[in-house]
Tab-separated table of C-alpha atoms in Angstrom:
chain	number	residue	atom	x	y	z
A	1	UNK	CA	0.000	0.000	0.000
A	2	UNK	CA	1.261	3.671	-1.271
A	3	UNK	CA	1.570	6.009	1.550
A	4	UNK	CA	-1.292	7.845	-0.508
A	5	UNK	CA	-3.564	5.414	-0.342
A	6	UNK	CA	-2.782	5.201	3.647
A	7	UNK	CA	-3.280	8.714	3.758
A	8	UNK	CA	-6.653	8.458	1.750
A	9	UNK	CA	-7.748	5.735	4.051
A	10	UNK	CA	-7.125	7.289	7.272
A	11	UNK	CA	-9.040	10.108	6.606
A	12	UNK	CA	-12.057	8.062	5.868
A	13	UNK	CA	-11.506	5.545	9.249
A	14	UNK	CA	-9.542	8.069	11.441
A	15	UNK	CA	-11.928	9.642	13.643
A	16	UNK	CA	-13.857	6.748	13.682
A	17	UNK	CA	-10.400	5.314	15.742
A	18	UNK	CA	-10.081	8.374	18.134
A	19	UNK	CA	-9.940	7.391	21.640
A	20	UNK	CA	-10.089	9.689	25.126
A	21	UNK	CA	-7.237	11.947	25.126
A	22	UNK	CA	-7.547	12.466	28.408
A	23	UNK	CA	-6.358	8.229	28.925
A	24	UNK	CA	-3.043	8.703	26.674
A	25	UNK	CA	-4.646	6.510	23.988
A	26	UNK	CA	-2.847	4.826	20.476
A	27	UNK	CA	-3.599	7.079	17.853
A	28	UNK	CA	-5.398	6.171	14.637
A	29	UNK	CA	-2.251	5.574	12.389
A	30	UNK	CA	-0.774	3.487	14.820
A	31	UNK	CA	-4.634	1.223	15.178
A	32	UNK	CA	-4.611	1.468	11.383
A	33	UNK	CA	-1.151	-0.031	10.963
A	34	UNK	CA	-1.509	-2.707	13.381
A	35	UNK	CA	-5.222	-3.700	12.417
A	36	UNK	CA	-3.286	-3.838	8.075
A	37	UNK	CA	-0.340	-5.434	9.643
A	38	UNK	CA	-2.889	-8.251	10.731
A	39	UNK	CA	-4.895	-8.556	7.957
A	40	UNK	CA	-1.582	-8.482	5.349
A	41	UNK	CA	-0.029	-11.374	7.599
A	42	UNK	CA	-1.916	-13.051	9.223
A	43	UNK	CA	0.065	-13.159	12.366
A	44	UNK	CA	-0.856	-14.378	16.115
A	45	UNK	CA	-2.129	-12.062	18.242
A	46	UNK	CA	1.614	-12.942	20.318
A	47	UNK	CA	3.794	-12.110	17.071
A	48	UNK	CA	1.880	-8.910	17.198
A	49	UNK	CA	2.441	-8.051	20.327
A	50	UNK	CA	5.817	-8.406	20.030
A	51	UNK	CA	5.843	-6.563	17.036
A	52	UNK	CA	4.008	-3.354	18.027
A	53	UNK	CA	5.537	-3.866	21.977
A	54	UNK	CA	1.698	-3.748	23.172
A	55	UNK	CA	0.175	-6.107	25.160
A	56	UNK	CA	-1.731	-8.899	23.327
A	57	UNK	CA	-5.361	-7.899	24.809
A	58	UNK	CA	-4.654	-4.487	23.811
A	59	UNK	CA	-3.483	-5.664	20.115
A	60	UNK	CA	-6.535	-7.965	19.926
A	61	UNK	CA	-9.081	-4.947	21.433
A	62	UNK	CA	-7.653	-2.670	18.137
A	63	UNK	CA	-8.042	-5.415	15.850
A	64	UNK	CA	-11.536	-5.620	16.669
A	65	UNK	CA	-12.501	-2.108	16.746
A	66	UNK	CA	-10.824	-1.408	13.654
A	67	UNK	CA	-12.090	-4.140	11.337
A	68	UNK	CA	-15.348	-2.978	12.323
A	69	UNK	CA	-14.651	0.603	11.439
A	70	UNK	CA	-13.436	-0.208	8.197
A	71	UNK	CA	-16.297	-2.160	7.063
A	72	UNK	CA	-18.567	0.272	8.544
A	73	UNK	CA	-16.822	3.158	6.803
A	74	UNK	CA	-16.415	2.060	3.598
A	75	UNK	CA	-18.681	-0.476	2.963
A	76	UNK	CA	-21.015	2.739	2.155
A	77	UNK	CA	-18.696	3.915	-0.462
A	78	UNK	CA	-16.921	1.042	-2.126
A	79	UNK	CA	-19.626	-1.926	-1.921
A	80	UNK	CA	-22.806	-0.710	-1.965
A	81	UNK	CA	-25.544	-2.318	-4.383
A	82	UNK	CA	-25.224	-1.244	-7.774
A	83	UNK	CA	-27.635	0.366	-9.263
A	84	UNK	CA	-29.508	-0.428	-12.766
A	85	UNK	CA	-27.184	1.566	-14.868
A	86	UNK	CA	-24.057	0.285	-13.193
A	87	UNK	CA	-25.054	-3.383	-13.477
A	88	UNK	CA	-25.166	-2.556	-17.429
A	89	UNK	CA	-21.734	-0.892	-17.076
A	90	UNK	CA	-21.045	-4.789	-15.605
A	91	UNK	CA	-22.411	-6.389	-18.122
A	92	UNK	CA	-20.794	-4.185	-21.170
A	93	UNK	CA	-17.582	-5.302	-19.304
A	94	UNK	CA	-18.248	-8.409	-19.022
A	95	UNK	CA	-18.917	-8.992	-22.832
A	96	UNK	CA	-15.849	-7.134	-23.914
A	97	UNK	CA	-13.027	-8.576	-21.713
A	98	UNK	CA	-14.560	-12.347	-21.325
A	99	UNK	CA	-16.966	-12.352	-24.118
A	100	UNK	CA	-19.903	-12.903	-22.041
A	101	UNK	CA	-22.790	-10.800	-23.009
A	102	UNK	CA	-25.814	-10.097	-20.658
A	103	UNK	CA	-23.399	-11.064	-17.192
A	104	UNK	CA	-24.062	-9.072	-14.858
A	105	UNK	CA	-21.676	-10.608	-12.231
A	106	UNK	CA	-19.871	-14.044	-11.622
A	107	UNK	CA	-21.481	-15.998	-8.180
A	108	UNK	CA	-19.346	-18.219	-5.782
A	109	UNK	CA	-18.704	-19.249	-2.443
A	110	UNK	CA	-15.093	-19.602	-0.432
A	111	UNK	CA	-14.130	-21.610	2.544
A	112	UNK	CA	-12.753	-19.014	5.922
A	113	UNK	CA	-10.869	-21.593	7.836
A	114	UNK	CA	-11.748	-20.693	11.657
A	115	UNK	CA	-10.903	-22.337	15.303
A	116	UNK	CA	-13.201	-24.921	15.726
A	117	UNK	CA	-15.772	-23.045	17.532
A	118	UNK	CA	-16.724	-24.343	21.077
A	119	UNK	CA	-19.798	-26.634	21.336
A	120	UNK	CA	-20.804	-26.786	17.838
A	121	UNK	CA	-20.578	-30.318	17.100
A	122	UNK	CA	-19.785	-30.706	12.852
A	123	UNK	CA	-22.225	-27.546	12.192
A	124	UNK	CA	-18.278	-25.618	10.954
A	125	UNK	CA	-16.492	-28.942	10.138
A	126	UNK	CA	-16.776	-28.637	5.963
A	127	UNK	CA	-15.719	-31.448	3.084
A	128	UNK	CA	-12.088	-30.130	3.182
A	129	UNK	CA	-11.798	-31.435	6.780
A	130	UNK	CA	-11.301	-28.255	8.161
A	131	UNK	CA	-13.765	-25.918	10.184
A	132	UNK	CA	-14.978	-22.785	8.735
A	133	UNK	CA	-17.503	-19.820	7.511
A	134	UNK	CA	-18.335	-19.655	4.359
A	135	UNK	CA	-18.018	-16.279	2.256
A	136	UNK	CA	-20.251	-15.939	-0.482
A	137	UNK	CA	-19.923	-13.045	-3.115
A	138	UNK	CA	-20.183	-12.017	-6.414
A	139	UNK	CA	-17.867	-9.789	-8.440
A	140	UNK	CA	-17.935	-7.872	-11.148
A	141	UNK	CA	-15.242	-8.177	-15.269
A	142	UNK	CA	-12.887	-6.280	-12.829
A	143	UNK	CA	-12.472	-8.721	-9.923
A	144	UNK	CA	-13.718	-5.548	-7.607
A	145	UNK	CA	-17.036	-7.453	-5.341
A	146	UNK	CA	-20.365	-6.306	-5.903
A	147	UNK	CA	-22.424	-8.098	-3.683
A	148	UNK	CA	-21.372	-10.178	-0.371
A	149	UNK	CA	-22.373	-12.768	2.714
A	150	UNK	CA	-20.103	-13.844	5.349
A	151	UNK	CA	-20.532	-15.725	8.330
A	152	UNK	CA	-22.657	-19.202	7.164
A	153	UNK	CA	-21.236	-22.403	8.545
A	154	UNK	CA	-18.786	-24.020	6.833
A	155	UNK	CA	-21.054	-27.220	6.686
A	156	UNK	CA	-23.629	-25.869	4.844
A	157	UNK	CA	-23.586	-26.632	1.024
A	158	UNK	CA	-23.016	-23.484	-1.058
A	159	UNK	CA	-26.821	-23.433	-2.311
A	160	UNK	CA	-28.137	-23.417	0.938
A	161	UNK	CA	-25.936	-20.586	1.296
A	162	UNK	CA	-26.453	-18.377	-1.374
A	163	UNK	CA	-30.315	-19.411	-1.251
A	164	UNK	CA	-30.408	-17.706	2.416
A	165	UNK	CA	-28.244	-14.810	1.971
A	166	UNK	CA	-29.083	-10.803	1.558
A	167	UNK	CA	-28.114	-10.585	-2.428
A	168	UNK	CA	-29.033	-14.663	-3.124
A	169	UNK	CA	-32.717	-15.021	-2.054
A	170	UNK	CA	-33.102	-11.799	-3.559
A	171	UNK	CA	-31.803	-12.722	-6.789
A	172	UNK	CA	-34.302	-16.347	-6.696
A	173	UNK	CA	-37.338	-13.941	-5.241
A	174	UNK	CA	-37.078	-11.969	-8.804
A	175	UNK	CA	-36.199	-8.331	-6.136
A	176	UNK	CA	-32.893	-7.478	-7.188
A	177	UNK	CA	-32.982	-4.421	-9.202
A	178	UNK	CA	-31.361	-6.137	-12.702
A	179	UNK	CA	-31.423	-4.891	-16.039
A	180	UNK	CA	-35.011	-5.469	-17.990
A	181	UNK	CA	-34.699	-7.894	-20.657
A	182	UNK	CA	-33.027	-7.243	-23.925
A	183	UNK	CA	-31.449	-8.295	-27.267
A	184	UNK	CA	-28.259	-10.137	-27.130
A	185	UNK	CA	-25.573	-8.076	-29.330
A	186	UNK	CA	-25.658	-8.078	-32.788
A	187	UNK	CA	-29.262	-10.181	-32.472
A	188	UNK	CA	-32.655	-10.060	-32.024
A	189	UNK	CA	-32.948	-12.799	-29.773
A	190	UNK	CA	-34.009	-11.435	-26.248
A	191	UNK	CA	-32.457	-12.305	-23.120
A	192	UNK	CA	-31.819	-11.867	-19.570
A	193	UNK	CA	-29.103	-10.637	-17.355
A	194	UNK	CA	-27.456	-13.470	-15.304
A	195	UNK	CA	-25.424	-14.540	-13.142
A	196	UNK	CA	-22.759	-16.439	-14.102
A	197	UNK	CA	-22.103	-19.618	-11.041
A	198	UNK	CA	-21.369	-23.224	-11.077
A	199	UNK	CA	-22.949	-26.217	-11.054
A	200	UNK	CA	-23.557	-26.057	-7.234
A	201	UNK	CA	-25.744	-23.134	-7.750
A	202	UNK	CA	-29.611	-23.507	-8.694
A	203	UNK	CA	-30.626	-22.767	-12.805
A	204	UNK	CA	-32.739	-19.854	-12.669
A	205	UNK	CA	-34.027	-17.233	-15.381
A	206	UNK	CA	-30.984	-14.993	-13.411
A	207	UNK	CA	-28.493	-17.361	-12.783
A	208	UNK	CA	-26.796	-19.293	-15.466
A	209	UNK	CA	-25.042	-22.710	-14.768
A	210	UNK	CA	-23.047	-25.125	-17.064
A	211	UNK	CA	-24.629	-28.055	-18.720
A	212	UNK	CA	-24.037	-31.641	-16.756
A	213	UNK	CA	-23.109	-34.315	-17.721
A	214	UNK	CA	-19.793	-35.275	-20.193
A	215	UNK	CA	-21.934	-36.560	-23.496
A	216	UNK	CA	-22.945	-32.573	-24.659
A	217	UNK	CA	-23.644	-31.524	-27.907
A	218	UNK	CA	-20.968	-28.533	-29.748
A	219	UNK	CA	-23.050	-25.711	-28.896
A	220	UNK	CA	-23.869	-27.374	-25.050
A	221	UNK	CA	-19.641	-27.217	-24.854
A	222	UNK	CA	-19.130	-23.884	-26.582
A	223	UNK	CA	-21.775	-22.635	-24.023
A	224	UNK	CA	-19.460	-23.935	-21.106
A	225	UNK	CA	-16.587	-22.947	-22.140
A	226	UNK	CA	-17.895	-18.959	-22.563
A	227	UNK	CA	-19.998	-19.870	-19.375
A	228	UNK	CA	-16.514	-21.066	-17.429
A	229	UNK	CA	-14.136	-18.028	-18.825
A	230	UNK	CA	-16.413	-15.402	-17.236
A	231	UNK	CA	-16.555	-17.587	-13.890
A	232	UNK	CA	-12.864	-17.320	-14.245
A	233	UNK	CA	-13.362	-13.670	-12.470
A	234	UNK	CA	-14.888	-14.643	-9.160
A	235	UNK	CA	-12.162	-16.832	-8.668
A	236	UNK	CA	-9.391	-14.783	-9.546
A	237	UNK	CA	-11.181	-12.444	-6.720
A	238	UNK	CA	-11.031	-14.722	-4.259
A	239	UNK	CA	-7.391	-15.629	-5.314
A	240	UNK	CA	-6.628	-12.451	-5.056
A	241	UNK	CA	-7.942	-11.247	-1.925
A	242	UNK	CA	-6.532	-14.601	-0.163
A	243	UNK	CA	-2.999	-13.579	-1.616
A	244	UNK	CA	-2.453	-10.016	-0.736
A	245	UNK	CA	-4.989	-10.126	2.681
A	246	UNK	CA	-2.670	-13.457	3.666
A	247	UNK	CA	-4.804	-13.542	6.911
A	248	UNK	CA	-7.590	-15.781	4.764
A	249	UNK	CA	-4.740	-18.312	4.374
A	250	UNK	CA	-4.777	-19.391	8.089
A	251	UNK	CA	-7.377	-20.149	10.422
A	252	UNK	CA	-8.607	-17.217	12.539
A	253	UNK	CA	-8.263	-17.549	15.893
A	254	UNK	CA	-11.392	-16.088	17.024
A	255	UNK	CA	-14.900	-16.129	17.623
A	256	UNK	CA	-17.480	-16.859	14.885
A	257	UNK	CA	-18.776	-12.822	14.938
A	258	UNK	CA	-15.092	-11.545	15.050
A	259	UNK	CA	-14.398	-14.340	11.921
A	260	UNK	CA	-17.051	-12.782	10.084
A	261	UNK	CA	-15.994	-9.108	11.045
A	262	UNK	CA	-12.708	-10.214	10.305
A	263	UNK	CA	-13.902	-11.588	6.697
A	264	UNK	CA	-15.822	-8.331	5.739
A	265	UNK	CA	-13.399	-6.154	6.510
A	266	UNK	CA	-10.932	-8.051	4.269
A	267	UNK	CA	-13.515	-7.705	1.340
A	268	UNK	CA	-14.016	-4.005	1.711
A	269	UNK	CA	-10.474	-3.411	2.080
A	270	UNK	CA	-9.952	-5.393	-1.050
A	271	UNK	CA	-12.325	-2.913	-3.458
A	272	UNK	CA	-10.619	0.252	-1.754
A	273	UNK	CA	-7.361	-0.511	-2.931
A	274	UNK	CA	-8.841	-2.330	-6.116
A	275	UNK	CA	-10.897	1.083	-6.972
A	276	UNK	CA	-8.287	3.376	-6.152
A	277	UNK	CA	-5.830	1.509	-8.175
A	278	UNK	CA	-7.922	0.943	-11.367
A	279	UNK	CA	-8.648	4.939	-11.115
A	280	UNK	CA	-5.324	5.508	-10.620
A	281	UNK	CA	-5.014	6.959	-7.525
A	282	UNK	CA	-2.335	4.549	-6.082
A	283	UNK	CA	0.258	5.060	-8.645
A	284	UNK	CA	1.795	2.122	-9.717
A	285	UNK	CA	-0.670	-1.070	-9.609
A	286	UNK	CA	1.085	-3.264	-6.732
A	287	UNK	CA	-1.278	-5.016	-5.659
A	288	UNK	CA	-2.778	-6.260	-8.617
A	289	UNK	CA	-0.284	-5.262	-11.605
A	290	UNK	CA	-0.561	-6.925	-14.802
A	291	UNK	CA	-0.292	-10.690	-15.241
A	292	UNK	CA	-1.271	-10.995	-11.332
A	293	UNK	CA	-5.003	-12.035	-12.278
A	294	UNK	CA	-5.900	-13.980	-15.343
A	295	UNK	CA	-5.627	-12.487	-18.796
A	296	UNK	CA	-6.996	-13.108	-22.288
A	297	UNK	CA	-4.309	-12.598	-25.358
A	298	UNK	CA	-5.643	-11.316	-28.766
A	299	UNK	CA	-6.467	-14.447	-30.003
A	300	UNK	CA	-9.136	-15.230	-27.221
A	301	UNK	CA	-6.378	-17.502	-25.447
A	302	UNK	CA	-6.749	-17.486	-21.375
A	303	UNK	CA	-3.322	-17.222	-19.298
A	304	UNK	CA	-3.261	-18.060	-15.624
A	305	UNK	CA	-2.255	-15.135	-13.539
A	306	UNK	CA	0.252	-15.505	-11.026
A	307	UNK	CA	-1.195	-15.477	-8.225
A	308	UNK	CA	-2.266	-19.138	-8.499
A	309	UNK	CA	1.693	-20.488	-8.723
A	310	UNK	CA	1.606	-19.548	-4.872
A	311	UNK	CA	-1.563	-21.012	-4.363
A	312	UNK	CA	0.117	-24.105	-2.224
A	313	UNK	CA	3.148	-22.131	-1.435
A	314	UNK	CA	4.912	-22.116	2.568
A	315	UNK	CA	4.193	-18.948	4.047
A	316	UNK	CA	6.585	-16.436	3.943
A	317	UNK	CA	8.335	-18.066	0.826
A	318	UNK	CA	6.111	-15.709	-2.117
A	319	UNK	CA	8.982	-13.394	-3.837
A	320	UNK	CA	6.187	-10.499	-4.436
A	321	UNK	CA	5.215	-10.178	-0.731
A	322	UNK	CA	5.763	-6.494	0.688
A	323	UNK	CA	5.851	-5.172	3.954
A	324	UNK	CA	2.969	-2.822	5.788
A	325	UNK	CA	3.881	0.781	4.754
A	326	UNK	CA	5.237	1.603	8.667
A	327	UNK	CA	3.549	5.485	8.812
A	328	UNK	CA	3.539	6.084	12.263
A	329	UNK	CA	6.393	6.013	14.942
A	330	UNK	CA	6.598	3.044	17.464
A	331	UNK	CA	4.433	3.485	20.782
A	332	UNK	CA	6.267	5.069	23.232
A	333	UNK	CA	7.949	2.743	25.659
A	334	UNK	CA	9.587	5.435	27.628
């Protein structure tokens, strides 16, 4: 992160951090850095203490209060619903970087590995053998989230999930404010706006799944293929965010409500730097410059971005990993 950008987002979150001067509180760059610090490593709340010389209750106390700030901040600004005109904006992307006319966003659900939480039996424990909550989202041609639910046990499959979310059951209820129907380009054939989502997700006039089965005809393929390369973007957010916001990689030690808090505030995090970067604002794209995400040649070829060679990599061991921007001085130990 530029110090711009940390500039930009302070003054958005920072008086939302101040404390009673009267009680010689941390100030808001210092609760900013340590709550990025977390999120960017992952690290116990012990490595942190150590890190910031603060106690670990206190270090755990600004964690909280800041992830919560930042979600409630800029959720507002940077992933509120889109409206009718922007979802066509979506779609007009959509059809001119993947090919996929009338998408309106690509649907999908990822894994948070938690603790295993106390007295819940295998309610958390999901088919990867591991406990978690399940994040369910939908993003838009630029890998930037449009639409998101956190906090669903890990057990659950991912229809269940999506069918009881804020954005899902809206989208299967016919309520979600999406483009009227209308020709397909270059046609007179009339069609919907869709969501593009996987076989795990329900066929509706809105949602748009692959064809089953191996024995399809050319066009059934052909569909699959175009359906699959505009999926391709809600896993390349998810790749992404896991990547650069490294604590998704390890299970949170927390609560289930912190875990979700946690999870959100990752997400929101993830479009301001993604928005300010495509707009320019952060100078140089670090974190994702070209190549990091998938891309599509001339010739309608798909390359794998980068980002999924250190899919299975140790931690610590990615070349590309930087450091928190350090803007404020060390608490005062004096």
């Amino acid at each position: 992160m530029y110090p711009s950008l940390f500039d930009k987002l302070l003054n958005l979150v920072g008086t939302h951090l101040l404390k009673d001067p009267t009680k010689r509180p941390i100030d808001p760059p210092q609760r900013l850095i340590i709550t990025l610090h977390y999120l960017a490593e992952g690290c116990s709340m012990q490595e942190m203490s150590y890190s910031h010389m603060l106690g670990k209750t206190t270090v755990a106390n600004i964690i909280k209060e800041t992830t919560k700030v930042l979600w409630e901040v800029l959720q507002p600004i940077y992933l509120k619903p889109p409206t009718r005109p922007e979802l066509l904006q979506i779609a007009d992307a959509f059809n001119s970087k993947w090919n996929l006319p009338h998408c309106v966003g690509a649907i999908d659900g990822k894994h948070v590995v938690i603790q295993a939480p106390p007295m819940s039996g295998s309610t958390y424990f999901n088919y990867k053998k591991t406990f978690s909550i399940n994040l369910m989202a939908a993003c838009d041609a630029e890998y930037r989230f449009i639409f998101v639910d956190a906090g669903a046990p890990g057990g659950d499959h991912d229809a269940s999930v999506f069918r009881e979310s804020g954005f899902g059951s809206r989208i299967l209820q016919d309520q979600l404010n999406l483009p009227h129907t209308a020709n397909l380009p270059n046609t007179k054939v009339e069609f919907p706006y869709f969501f593009a989502a996987d076989a795990a997700f329900p066929l509706h006039e809105n949602i748009m799944r692959p064809y089953p089965g191996d024995k399809l005809s050319d066009a059934q393929k052909i569909f699959n293929y175009r359906l699959s390369r505009g999926r391709r973007t809600i896993e390349n957010a998810f790749g992404i965010l896991s990547q650069r916001l490294r604590v998704l990689r390890r299970p949170i030690i927390a609560n289930v409500d912190l875990c979700e808090q946690i999870t959100l505030s990752c997400v929101v995090l993830h479009n301001f730097i993604k928005y300010n970067e495509d707009n320019g604002a952060a100078g140089n794209m670090r974190y994702c410059p070209p190549g990091f995400a998938d891309v599509i040649n001339g010739e309608g070829t798909v390359s794998s971005g980068t980002w999924r060679q250190y899919l299975n990599s140790p931690e610590g061991s990615v070349p590309w990993q930087e450091e928190v921007i350090w803007r404020g001085a060390m608490p005062n130990t004096k």
